Short mmCIF file of C-alpha atoms in Angstrom, two decimals:
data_model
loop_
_atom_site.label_atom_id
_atom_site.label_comp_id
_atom_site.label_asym_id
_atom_site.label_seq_id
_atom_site.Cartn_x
_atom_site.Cartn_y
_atom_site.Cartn_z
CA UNK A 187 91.63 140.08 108.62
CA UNK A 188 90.49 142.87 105.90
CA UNK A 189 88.20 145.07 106.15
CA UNK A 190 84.89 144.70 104.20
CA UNK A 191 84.73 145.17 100.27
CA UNK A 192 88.48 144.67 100.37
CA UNK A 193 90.69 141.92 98.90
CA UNK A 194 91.63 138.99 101.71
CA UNK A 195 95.30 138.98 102.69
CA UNK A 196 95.62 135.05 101.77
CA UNK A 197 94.06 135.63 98.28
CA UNK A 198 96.88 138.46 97.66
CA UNK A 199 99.38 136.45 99.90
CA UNK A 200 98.47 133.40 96.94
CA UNK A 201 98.06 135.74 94.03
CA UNK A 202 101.82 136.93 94.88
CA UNK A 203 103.74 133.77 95.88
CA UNK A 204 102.73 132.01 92.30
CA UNK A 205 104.58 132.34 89.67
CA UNK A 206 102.95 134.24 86.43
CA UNK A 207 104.44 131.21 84.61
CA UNK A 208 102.27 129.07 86.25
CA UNK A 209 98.84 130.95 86.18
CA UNK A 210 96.39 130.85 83.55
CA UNK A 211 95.24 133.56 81.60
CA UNK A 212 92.35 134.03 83.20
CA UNK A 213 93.96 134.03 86.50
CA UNK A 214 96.59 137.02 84.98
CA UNK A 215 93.26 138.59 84.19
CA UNK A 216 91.48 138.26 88.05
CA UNK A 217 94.46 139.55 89.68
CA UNK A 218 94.58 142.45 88.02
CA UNK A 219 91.13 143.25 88.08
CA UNK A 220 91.37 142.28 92.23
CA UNK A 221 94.70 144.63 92.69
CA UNK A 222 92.83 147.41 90.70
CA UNK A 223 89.75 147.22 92.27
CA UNK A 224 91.52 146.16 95.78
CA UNK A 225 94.03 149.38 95.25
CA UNK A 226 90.51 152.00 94.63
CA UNK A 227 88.55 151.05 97.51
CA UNK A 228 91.72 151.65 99.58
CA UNK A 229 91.70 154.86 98.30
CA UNK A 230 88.38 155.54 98.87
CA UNK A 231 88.39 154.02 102.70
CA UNK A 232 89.81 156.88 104.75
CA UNK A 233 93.42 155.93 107.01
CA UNK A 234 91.24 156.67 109.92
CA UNK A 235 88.78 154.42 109.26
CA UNK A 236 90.72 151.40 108.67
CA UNK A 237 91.07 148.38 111.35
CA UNK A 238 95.48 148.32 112.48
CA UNK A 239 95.78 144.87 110.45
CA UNK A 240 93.82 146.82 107.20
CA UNK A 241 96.96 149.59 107.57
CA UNK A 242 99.00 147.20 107.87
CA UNK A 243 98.32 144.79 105.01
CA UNK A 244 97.61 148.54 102.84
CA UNK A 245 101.65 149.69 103.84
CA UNK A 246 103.02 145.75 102.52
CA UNK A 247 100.81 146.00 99.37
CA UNK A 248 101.91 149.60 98.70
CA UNK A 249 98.36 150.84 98.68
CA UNK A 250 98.62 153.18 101.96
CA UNK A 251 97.14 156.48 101.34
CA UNK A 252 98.25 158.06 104.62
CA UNK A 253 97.75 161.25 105.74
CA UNK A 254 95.78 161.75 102.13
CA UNK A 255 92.00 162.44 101.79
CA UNK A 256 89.88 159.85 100.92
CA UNK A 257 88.64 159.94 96.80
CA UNK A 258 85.14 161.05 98.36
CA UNK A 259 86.64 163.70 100.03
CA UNK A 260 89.12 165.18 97.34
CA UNK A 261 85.76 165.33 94.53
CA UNK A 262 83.86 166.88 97.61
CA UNK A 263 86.81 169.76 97.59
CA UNK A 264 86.62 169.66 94.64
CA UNK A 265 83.07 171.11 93.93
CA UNK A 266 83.25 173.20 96.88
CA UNK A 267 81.56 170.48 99.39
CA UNK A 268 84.87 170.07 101.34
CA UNK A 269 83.84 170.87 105.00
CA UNK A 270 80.10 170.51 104.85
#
């Protein structure tokens, strides 16, 4: 199961096993915009804060950002907010 505000596993599981010859242009269009916005809020979600099967579906879809601060805490470094 995914975590909240993230893409489900069977929608990129389906998104994957059809092939682009077979999907609409609108379709093309969603799964992009899902991957992208799918691919930010797993940057944005800290490792430590994501469930095991989260990690675990992050590491097959290549979006694991492990041992890397989270987007929120790289902008808070980098206005001098880091460890407040």
């Amino acid at each position: 199961m995914s975590d909240t505000g993230r893409q489900s596993f069977t929608d990129k599981a389906s998104a994957t096993l059809k092939p682009d010859s077979e999907k609409s242009t609108t379709e093309h269009f969603g799964d992009k915009f899902k991957g992208k916005s799918d691919s930010a809020a797993s940057s944005m979600q800290p490792q430590g804060e994501k469930s095991t099967s989260q990690k675990v579906g992050d590491t097959f879809s290549s979006n694991s950002n492990e041992n890397q601060p989270s987007m929120t805490q790289k902008a808070k470094n980098a206005m001098g907010f880091g460890n407040q």
